[in-house]
Each structure stands twice: as structure tokens, then as C-alpha cells.
mmCIF file of C-alpha atoms in Angstrom:
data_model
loop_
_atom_site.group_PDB
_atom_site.id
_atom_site.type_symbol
_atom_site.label_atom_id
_atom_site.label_comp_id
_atom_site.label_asym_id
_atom_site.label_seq_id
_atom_site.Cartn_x
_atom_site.Cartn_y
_atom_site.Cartn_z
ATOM 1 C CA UNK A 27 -15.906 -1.648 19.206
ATOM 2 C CA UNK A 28 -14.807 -0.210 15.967
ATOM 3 C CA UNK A 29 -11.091 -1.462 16.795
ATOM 4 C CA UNK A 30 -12.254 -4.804 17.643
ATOM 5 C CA UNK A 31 -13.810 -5.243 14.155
ATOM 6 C CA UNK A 32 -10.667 -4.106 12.482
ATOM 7 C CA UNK A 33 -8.701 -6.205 14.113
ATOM 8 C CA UNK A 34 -11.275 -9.168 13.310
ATOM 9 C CA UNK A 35 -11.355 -8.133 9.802
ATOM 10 C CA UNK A 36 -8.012 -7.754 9.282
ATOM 11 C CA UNK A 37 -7.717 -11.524 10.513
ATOM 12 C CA UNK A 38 -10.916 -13.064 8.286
ATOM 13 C CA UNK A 39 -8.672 -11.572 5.573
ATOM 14 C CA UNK A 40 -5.736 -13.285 6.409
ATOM 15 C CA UNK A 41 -7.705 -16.383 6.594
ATOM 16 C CA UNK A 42 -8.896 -16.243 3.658
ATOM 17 C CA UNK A 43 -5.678 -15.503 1.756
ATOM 18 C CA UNK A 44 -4.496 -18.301 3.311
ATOM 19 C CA UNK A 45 -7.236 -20.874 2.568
ATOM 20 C CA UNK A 46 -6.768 -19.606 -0.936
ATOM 21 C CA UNK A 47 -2.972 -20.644 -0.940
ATOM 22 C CA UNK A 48 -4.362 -23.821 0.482
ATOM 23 C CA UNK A 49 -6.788 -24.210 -2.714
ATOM 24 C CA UNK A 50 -4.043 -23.295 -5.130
ATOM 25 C CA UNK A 51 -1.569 -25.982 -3.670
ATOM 26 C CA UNK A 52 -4.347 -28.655 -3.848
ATOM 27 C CA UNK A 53 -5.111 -27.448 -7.439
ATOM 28 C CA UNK A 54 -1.189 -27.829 -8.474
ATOM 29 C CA UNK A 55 -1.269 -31.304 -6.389
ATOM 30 C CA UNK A 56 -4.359 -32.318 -8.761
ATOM 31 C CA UNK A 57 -6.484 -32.921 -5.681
ATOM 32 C CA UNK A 58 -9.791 -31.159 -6.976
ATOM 33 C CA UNK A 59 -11.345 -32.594 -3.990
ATOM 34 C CA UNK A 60 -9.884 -30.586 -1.207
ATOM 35 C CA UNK A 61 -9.593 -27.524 -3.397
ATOM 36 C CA UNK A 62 -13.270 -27.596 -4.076
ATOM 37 C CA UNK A 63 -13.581 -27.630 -0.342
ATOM 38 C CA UNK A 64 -10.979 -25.057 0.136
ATOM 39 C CA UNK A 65 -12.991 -22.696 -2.521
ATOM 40 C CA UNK A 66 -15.880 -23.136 -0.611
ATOM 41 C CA UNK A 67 -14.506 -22.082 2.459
ATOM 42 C CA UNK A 68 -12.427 -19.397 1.348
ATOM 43 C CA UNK A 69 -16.002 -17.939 -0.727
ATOM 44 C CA UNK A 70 -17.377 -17.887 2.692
ATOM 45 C CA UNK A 71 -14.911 -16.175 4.277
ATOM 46 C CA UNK A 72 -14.824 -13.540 1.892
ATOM 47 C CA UNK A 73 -18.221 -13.065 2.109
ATOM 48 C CA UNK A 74 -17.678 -12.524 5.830
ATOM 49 C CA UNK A 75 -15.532 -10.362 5.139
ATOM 50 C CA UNK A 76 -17.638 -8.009 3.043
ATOM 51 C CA UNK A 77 -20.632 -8.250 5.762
ATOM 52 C CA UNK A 78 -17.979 -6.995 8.565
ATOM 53 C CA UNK A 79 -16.532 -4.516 6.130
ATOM 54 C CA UNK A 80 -20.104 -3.355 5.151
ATOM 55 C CA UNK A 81 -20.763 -2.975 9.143
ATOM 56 C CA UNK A 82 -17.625 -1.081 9.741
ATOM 57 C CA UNK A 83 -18.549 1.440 7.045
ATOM 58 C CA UNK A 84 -22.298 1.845 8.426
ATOM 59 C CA UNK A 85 -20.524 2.848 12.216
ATOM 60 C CA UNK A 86 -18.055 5.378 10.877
ATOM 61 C CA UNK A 87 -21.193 7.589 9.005
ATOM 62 C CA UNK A 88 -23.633 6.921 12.010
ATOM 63 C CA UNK A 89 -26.430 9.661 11.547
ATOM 64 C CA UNK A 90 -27.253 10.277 15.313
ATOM 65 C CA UNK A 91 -24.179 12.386 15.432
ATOM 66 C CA UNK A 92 -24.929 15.357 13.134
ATOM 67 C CA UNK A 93 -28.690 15.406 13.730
ATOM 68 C CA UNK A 94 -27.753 15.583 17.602
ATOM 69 C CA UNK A 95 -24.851 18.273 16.446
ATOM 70 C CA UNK A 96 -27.431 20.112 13.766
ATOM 71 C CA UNK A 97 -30.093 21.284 16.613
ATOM 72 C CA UNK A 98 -27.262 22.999 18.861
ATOM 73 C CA UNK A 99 -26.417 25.998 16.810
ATOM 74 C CA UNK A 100 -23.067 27.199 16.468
ATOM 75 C CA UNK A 101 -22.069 23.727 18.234
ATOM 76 C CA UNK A 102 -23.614 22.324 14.896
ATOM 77 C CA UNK A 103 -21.639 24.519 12.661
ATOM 78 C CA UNK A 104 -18.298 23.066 14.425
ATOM 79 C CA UNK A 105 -19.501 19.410 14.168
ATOM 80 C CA UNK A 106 -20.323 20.307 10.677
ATOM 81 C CA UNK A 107 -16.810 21.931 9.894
ATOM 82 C CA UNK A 108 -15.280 18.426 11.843
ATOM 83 C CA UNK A 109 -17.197 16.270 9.580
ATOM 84 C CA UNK A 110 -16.278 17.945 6.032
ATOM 85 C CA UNK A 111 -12.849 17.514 7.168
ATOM 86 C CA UNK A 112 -13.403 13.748 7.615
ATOM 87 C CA UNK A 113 -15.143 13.823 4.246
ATOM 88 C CA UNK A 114 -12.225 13.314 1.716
ATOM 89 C CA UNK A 115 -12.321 10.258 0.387
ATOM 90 C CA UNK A 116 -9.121 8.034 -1.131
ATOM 91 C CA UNK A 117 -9.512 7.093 -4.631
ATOM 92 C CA UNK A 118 -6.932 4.822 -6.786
ATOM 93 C CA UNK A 119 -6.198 6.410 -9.895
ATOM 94 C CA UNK A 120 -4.247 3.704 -12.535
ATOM 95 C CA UNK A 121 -2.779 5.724 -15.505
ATOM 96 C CA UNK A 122 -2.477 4.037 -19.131
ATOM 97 C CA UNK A 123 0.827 1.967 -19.603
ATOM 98 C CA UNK A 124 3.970 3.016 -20.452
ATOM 99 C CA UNK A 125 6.964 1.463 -21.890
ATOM 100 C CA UNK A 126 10.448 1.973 -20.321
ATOM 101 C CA UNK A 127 13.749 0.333 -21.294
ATOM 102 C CA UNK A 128 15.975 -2.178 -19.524
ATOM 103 C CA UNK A 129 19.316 -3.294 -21.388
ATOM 104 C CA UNK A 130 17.550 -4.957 -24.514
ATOM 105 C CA UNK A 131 14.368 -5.586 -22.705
ATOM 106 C CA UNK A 132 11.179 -3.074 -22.213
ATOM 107 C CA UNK A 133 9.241 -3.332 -19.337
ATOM 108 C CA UNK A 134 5.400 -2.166 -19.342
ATOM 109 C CA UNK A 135 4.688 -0.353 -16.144
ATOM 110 C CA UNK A 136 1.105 1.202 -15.537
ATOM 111 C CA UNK A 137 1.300 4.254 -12.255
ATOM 112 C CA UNK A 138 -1.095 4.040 -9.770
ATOM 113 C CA UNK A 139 -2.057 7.304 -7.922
ATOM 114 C CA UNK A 140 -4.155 7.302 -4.510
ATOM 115 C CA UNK A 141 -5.703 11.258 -4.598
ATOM 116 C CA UNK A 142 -6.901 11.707 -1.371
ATOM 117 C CA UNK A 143 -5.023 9.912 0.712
ATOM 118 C CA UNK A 144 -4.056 11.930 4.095
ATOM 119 C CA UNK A 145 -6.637 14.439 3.746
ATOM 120 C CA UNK A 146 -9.045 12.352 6.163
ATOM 121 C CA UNK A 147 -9.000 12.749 9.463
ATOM 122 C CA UNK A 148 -9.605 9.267 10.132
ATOM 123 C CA UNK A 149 -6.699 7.259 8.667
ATOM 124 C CA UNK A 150 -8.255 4.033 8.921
ATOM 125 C CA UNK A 151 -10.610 4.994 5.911
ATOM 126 C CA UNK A 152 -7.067 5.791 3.635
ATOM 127 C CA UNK A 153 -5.669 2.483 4.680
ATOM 128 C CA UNK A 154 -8.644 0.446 3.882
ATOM 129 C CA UNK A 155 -9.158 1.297 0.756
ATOM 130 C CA UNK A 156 -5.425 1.204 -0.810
ATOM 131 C CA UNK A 157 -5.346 -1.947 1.564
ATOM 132 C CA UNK A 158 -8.399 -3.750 0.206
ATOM 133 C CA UNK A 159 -7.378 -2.642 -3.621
ATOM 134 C CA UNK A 160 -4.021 -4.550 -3.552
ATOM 135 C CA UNK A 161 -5.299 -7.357 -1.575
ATOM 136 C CA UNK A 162 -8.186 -7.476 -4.250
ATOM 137 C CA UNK A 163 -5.560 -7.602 -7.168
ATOM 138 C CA UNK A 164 -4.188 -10.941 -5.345
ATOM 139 C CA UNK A 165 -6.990 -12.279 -4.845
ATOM 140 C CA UNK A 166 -8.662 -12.308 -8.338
ATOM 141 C CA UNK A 167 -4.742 -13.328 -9.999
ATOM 142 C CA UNK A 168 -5.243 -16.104 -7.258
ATOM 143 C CA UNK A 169 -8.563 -17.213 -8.349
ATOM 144 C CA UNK A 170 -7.406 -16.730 -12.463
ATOM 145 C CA UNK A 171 -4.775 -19.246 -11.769
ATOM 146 C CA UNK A 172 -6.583 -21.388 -9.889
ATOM 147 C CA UNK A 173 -9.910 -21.394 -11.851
ATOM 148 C CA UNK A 174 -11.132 -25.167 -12.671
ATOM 149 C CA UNK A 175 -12.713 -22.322 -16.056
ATOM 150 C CA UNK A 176 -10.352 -22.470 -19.249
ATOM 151 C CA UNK A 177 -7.463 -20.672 -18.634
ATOM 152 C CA UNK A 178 -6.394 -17.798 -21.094
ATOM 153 C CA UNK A 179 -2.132 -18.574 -20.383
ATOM 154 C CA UNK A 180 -1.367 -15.455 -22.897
ATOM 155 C CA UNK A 181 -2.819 -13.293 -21.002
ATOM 156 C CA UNK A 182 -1.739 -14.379 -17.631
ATOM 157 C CA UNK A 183 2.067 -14.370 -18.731
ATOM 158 C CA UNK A 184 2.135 -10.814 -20.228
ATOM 159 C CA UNK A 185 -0.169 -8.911 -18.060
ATOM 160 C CA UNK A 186 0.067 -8.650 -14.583
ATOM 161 C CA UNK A 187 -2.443 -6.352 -13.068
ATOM 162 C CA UNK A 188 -0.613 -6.502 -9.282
ATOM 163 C CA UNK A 189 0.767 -4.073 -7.631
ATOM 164 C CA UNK A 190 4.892 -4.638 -7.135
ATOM 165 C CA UNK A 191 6.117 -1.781 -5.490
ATOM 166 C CA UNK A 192 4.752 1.527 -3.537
ATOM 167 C CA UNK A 193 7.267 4.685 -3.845
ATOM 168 C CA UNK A 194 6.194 5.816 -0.199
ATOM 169 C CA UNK A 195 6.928 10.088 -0.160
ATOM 170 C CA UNK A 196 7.686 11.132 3.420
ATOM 171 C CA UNK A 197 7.398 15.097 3.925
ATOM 172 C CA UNK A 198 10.611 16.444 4.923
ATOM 173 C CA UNK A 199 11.849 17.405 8.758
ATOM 174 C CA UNK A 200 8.826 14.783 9.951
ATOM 175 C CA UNK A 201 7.929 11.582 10.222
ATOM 176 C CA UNK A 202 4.194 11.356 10.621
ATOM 177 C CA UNK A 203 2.149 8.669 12.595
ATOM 178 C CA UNK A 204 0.281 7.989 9.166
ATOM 179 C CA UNK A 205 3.598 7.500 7.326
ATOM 180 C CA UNK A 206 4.508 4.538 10.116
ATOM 181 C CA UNK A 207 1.247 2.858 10.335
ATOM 182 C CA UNK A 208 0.569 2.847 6.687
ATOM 183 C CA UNK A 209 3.743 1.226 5.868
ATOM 184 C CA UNK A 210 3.391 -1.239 8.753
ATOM 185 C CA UNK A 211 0.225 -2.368 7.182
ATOM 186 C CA UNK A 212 1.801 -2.654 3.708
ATOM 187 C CA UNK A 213 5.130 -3.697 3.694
ATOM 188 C CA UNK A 214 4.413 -7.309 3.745
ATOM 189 C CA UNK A 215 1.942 -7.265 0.877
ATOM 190 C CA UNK A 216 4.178 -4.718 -1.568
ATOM 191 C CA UNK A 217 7.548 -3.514 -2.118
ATOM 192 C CA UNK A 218 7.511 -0.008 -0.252
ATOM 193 C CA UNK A 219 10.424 2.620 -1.096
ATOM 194 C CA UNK A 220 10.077 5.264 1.331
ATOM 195 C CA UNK A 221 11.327 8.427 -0.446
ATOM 196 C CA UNK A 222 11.568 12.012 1.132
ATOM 197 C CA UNK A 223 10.163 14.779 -0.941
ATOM 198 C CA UNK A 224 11.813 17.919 -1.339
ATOM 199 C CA UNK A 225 14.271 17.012 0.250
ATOM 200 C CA UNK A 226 16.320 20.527 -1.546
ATOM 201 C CA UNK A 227 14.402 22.677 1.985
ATOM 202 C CA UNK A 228 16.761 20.639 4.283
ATOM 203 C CA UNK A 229 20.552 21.180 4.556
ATOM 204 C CA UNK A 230 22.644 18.338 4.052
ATOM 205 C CA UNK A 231 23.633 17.718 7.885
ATOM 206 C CA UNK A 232 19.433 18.079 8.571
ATOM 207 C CA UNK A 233 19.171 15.394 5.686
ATOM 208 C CA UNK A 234 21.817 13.043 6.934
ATOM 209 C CA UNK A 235 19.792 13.178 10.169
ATOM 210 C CA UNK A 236 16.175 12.780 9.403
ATOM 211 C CA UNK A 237 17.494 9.735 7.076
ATOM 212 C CA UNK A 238 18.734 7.962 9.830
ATOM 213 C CA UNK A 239 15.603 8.527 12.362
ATOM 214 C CA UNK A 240 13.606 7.008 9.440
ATOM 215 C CA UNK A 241 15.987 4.305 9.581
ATOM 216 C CA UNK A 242 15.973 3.758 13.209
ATOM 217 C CA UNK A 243 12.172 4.035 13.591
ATOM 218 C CA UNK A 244 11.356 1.942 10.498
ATOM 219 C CA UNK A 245 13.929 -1.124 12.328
ATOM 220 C CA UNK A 246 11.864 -0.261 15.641
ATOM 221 C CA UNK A 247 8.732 -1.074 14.123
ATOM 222 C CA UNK A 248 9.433 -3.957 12.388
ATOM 223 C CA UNK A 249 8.834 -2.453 8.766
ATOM 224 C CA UNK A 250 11.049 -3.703 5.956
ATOM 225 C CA UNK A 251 11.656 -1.396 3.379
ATOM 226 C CA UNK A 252 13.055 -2.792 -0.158
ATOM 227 C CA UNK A 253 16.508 -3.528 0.101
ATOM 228 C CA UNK A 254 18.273 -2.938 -3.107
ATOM 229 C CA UNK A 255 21.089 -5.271 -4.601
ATOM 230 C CA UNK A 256 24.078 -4.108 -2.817
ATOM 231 C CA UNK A 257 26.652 -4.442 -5.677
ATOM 232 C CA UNK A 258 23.935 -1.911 -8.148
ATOM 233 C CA UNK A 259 24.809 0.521 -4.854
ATOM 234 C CA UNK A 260 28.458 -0.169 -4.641
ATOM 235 C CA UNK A 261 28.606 0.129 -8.296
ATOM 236 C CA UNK A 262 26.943 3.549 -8.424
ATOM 237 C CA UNK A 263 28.893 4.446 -5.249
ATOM 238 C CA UNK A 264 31.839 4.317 -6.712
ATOM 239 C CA UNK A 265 31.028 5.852 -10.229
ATOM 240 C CA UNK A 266 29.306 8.782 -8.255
ATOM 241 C CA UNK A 267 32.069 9.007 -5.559
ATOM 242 C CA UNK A 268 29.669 9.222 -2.656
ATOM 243 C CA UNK A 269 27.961 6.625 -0.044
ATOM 244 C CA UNK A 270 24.080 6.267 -0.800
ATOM 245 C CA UNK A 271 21.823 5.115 2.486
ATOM 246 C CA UNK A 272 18.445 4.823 2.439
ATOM 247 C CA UNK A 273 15.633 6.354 2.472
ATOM 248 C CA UNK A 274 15.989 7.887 -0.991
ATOM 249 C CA UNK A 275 15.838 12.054 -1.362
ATOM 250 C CA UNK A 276 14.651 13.783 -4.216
ATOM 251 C CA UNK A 277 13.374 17.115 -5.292
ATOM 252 C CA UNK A 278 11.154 18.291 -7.514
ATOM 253 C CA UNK A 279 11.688 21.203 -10.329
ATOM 254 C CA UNK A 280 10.003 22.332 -13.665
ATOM 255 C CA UNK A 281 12.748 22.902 -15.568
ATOM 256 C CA UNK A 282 14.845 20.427 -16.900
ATOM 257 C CA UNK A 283 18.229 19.788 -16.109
ATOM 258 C CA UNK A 284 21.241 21.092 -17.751
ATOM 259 C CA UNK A 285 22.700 18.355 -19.582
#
């Protein structure tokens, strides 16, 4: 049952995305008519939305469990062990902006943390709630650009509150079930970079490896990474006298370094 309503939600939410596009193109065709309609429906399928989302949440912290688990001693203090691990919850963290500079042109980019994320058993609560954040973000730029309201332009040119890209860390050696499915759910909504982290406890023939399952098993499901401009690579190819393949490795150090 709770897969069934996932699934269902999942789709109201593409429906409603959609009927928004609908709104927006009848807006920019100066048919107010139909994208009154369109608002209409796409408010009501929103609101669907929230009901099934709110119903969803109400199944996954059903109380029958732990009072049944509670009155069966150390059977209770297992169940109750289980449940603080399913506990964590995902939060999104945005840090102030920061400037960065491009050629003669600086770029304002604002990090976005999700603490929590992995820690719960059940995944689905992790992907729902970075999910439902960046589909948010579209939805209320959507309904700013669409609004019949006065329009502030200034403010919809120079700040853009979406989210353009996710650097995706993959733990080295392994390529979890999470790290597939939460990228499958993703990558058609945001940029994804998958990156492997410390990437300095593999040797370079282990590297070479794991970078190509991720490769293979990222085609196999269908997931589409960001590809990169192909002359940038070429370019730094050839200044750095070495081939560069996706997914990206990095490591991580305190100390700076030399020169």
C-alpha cells in the first residue's frame, strides 16, 4: 500500500508540474482564460498532493507498532533500538552566498547541505524531502513568473533561488542502492555530478575500476550524469597530460597544498 501511494504521488506531482507549464504557456500566449483554468486545476492538484503526502507520513509513524513492541520486554527494547535508527531525519541546510569569479564575471552561488541524509533506514523519507524541496523551488519560480500579481522583474533576473546542480559523493570501493535510486529520482530535475570521496584509500588500478562500474551501472539505469563540454576536457587533458573520465575523484586534507 505504501508503494502504491508513492507511485501515485509521484505521478499527481508530475501532473501538476505539467498543468503548470500548461498555465505558463497560456499566460505567454495572453490567453488568461485557459490559464485561469489551468491555475485552478493545477491548485487542486497540489492540494492532492499534500493530502496523499500528509497520508503517507501518518502510515510510516503508525503507533500500533511500538505500543504492540513496548509490552513484550526485551522484544520492545529491540523494536525500540530499530525505531531510533529510523529516527534521523533529513534537513536542507542553505549557507549565505558567496561570490566566486569567472573571467570578468562573478557568479553568486549559495551551498545547500542535506545533514541527515543516509542515516535513515528508510530511504524513501531522505528522498522525499530533498525531492519535494527542489520541486518546491520550481514550483513557486513557476508561479512568480506566471503570477497575473505585479511582477518585481529585478528581482527575478538577479536572484534565482533554484537548485542547478547536486555534487553527488559516492563512498569509495561501493556503490550503494541509495546512491542509484537517489540519483534516478533526481537526475531529470537537477544537474547531478557524481563524485567519489576519498578517493586517496584506493590505488589507482582500484580507482580506474570502480569509475567505470559507476559508469556502466549509471548507463544501465538510465541516469544521466552532467556531461561536461568536451573541448574544457580536451583542453585540460592536454595541459595536464592525462585522460580525465568521469565520475570525478577527490580527496580531502586539512592542510593546504604546497604551492
Amino acid at each position: 500500500a505504501d508503494e502504491k501511494r508513492r507511485v501515485e504521488l509521484q505521478t499527481l506531482r508530475e501532473n501538476a508540474r505539467a498543468t503548470r507549464m500548461e498555465m505558463k504557456r497560456a499566460a505567454d500566449a495572453r490567453d488568461f482564460a485557459l490559464a485561469a483554468e489551468k491555475q485552478a486545476e493545477a491548485a487542486a492538484l497540489q492540494l492532492e498532493c499534500e493530502t496523499l503526502q500528509s497520508a503517507l507520513r501518518e502510515m510510516r509513524r503508525d503507533p500500533t507498532t511500538g505500543a504492540a513492541a513496548c509490552a513484550e520486554g526485551d522484544e520492545g527494547d529491540e523494536d525500540h533500538s530499530k525505531k531510533s535508527l529510523t529516527s534521523s531525519t533529513v534537513r536542507v541546510s542553505r549557507f549565505d552566498p558567496f561570490c566566486i569569479t569567472v573571467g570578468k564575471h562573478e557568479l553568486v552561488v549559495s551551498l545547500i547541505d542535506t545533514p541527515g541524509y543516509g542515516e535513515n533506514l528508510n530511504t524513501v523519507d531522505s528522498f522525499d524531502v530533498i525531492t519535494s524541496h527542489v520541486e518546491g523551488l520550481f514550483e513557486a519560480q513557476l508561479v512568480a513568473e506566471t503570477s497575473g500579481a505585479e511582477r518585481d522583474y529585478e528581482r527575478l533576473r538577479n536572484e534565482d533561488p533554484l537548485v542547478h546542480v547536486c555534487l553527488y559523493f559516492i563512498a569509495p570501493h561501493r556503490l550503494k542502492h541509495i546512491d542509484v535510486e537517489f540519483m534516478r529520482r533526481l537526475h531529470k530535475k537537477v544537474n547531478i555530478v557524481p563524485i567519489i570521496a576519498k578517493s586517496d584509500t584506493m590505488t589507482t588500478k582500484e580507482k580506474e575500476e570502480f569509475k567505470l562500474q559507476v559508469r556502466e551501472t549509471l548507463a544501465r539505469e538510465g541516469i544521466e550524469p552532467y556531461a561536461f563540454d568536451p573541448i574544457s576536457l580536451r583542453a585540460m587533458e592536454a595541459q595536464d597530460r592525462q585522460e580525465y573520465k568521469p565520475p570525478w575523484a577527490v580527496i580531502g586534507s586539512p592542510h593546504p597544498h604546497p604551492g
